[in-house]
PDB file of C-alpha atoms in Angstrom:
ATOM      1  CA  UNK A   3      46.516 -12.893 -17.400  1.00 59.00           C
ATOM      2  CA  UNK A   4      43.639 -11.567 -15.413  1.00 64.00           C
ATOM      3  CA  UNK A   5      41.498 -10.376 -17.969  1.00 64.00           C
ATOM      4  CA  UNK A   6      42.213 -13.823 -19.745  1.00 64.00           C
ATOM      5  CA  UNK A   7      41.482 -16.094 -16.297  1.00 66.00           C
ATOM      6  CA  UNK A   8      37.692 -17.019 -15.992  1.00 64.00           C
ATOM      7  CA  UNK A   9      35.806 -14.505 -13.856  1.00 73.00           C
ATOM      8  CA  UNK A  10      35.951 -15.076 -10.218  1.00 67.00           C
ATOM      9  CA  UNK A  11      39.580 -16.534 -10.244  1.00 70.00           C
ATOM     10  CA  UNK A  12      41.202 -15.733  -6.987  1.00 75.00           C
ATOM     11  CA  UNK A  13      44.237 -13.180  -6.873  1.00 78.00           C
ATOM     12  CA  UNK A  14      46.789 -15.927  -5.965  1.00 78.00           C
ATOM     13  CA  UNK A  15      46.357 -18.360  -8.902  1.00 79.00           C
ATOM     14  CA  UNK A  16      46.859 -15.758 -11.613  1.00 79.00           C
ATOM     15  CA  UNK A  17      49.998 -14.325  -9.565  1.00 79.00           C
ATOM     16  CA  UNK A  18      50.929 -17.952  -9.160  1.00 81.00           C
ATOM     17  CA  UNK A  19      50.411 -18.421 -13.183  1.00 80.00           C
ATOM     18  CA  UNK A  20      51.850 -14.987 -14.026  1.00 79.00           C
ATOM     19  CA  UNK A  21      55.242 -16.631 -12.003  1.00 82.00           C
ATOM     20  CA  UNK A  22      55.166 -20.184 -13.428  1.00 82.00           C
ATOM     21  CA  UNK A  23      54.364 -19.319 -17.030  1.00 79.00           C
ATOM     22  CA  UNK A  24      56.966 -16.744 -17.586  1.00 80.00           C
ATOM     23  CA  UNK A  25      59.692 -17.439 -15.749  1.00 83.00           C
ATOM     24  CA  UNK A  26      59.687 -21.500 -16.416  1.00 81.00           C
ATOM     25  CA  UNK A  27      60.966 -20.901 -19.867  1.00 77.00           C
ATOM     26  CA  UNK A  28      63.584 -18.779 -19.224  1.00 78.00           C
ATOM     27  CA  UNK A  29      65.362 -20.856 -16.446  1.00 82.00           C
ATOM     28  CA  UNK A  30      67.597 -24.250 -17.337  1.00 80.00           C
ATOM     29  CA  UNK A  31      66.425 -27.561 -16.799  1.00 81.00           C
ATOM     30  CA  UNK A  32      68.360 -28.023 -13.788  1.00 86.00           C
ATOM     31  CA  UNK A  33      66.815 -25.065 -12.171  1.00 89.00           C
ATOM     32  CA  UNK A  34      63.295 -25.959 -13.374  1.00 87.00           C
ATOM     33  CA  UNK A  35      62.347 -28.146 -10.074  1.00 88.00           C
ATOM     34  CA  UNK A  36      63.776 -25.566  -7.629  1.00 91.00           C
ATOM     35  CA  UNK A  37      61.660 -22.823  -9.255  1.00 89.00           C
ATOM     36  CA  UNK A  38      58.538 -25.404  -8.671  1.00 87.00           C
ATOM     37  CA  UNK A  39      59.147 -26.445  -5.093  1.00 89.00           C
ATOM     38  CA  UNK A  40      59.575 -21.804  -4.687  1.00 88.00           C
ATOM     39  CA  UNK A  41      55.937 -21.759  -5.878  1.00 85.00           C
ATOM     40  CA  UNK A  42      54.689 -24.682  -4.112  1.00 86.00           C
ATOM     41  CA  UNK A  43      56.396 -23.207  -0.483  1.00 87.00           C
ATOM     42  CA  UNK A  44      54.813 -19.668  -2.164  1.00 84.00           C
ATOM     43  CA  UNK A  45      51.059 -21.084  -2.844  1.00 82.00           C
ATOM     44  CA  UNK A  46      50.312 -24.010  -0.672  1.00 84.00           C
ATOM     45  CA  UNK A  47      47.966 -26.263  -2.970  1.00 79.00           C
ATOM     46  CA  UNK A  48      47.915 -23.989  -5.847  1.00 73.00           C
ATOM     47  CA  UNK A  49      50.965 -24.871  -7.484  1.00 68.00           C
ATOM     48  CA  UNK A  50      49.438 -27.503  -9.833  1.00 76.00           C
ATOM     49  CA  UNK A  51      47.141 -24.415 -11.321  1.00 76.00           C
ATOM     50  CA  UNK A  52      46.410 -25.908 -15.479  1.00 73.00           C
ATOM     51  CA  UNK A  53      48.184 -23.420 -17.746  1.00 75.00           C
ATOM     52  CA  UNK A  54      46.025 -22.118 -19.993  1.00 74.00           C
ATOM     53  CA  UNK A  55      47.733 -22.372 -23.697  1.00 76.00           C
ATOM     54  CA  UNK A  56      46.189 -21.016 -26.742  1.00 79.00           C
ATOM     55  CA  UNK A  57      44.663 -23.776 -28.563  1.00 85.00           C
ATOM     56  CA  UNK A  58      44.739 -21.860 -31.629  1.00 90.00           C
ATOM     57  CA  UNK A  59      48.436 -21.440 -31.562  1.00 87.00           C
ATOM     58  CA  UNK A  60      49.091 -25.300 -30.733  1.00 88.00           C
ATOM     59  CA  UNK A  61      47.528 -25.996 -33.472  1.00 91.00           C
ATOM     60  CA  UNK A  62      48.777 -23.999 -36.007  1.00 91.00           C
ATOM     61  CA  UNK A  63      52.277 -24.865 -34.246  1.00 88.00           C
ATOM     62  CA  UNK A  64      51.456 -28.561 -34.629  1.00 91.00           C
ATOM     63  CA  UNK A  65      50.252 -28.391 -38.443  1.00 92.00           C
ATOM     64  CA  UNK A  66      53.556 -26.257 -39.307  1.00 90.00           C
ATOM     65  CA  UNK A  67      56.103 -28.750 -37.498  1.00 89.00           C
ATOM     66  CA  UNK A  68      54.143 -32.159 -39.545  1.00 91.00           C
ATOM     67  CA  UNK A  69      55.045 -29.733 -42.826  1.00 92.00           C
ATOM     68  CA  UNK A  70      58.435 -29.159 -41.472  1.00 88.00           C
ATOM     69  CA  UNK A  71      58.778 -33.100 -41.664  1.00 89.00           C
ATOM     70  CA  UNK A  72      59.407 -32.913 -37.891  1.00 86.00           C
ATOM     71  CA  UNK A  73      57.764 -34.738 -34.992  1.00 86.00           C
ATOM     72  CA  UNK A  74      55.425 -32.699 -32.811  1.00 86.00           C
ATOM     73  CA  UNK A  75      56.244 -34.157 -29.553  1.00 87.00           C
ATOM     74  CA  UNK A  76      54.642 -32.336 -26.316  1.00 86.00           C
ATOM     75  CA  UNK A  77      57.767 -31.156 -25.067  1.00 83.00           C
ATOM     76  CA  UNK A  78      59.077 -29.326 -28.494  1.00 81.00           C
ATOM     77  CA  UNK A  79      55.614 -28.121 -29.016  1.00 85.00           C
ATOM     78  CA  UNK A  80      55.468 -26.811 -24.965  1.00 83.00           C
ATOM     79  CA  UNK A  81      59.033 -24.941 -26.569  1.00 81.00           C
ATOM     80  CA  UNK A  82      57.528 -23.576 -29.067  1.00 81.00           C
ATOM     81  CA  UNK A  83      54.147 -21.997 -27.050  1.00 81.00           C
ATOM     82  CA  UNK A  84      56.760 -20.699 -24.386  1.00 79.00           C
ATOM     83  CA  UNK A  85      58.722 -18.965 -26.868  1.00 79.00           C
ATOM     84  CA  UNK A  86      56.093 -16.997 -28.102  1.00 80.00           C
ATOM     85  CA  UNK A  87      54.898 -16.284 -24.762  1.00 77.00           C
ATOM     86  CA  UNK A  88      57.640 -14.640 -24.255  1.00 76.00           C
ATOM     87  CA  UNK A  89      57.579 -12.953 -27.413  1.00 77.00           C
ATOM     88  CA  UNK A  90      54.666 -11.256 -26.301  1.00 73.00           C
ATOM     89  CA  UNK A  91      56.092  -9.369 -23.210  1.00 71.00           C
ATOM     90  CA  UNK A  92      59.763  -8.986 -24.102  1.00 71.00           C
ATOM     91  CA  UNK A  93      61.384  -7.115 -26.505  1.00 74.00           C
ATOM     92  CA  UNK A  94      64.388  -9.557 -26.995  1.00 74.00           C
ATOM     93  CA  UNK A  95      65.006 -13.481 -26.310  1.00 72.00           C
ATOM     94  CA  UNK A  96      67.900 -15.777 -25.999  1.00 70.00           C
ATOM     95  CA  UNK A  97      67.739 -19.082 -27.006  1.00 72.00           C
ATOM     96  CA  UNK A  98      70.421 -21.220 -25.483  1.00 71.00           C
ATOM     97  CA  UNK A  99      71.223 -24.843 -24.851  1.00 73.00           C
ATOM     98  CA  UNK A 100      73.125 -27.728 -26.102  1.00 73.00           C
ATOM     99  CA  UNK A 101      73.885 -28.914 -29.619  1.00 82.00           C
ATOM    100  CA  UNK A 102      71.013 -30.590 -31.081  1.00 74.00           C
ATOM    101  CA  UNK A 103      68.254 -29.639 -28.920  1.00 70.00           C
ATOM    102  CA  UNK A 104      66.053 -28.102 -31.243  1.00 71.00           C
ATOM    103  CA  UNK A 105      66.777 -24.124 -30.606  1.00 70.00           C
ATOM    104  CA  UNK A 106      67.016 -23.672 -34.893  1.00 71.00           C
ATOM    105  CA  UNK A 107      63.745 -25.404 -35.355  1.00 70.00           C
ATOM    106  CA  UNK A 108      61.604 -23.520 -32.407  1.00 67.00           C
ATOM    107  CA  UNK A 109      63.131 -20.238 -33.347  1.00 66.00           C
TER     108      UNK A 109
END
């Protein structure tokens, strides 16, 4: 995350980022606003830091879900960029969550 954060960035936003971006996806809904308010207590005015997403990957995730015959709405495609953030520092990743909530499709 440093090397990818625009020179001069200060120390706390890309901890900040390095906290929000990968540990957002992994936590339930319900535990999703907690986690915020933690980072917002954590880094007074910095909590509302952009994420930076790879446009490249969006996309290529948007132009495979329209083939799929699916609907690329912001919160399946957010899914979708989370999952393979996470596929790019861990070695294995759970998908879980209710019937019908997409897991098949972003997998």
């Amino acid at each position: 995350l440093k090397r990818a954060a625009p020179k001069g960035t200060e120390e706390d936003i890309v901890l900040m980022r390095a906290l929000r971006d990968f540990n957002l996806p992994k936590l339930v809904q319900e535990d999703k606003d907690i986690f915020r308010q933690l980072c917002s207590d954590l880094f007074p005015g910095r909590s509302n830091v952009p994420r930076i997403m790879d446009e490249d990957l969006v996309k290529a995730v948007k132009k495979a879900t329209v083939q799929m015959k699916l609907q690329p709405e912001a919160g399946f495609m957010d899914k979708v960029v989370e999952m393979q953030e996470l596929f790019n520092i861990r070695h294995s990743v759970f998908i879980i969550g209710p019937a019908s909530a997409g897991k098949t499709e972003v997998w």
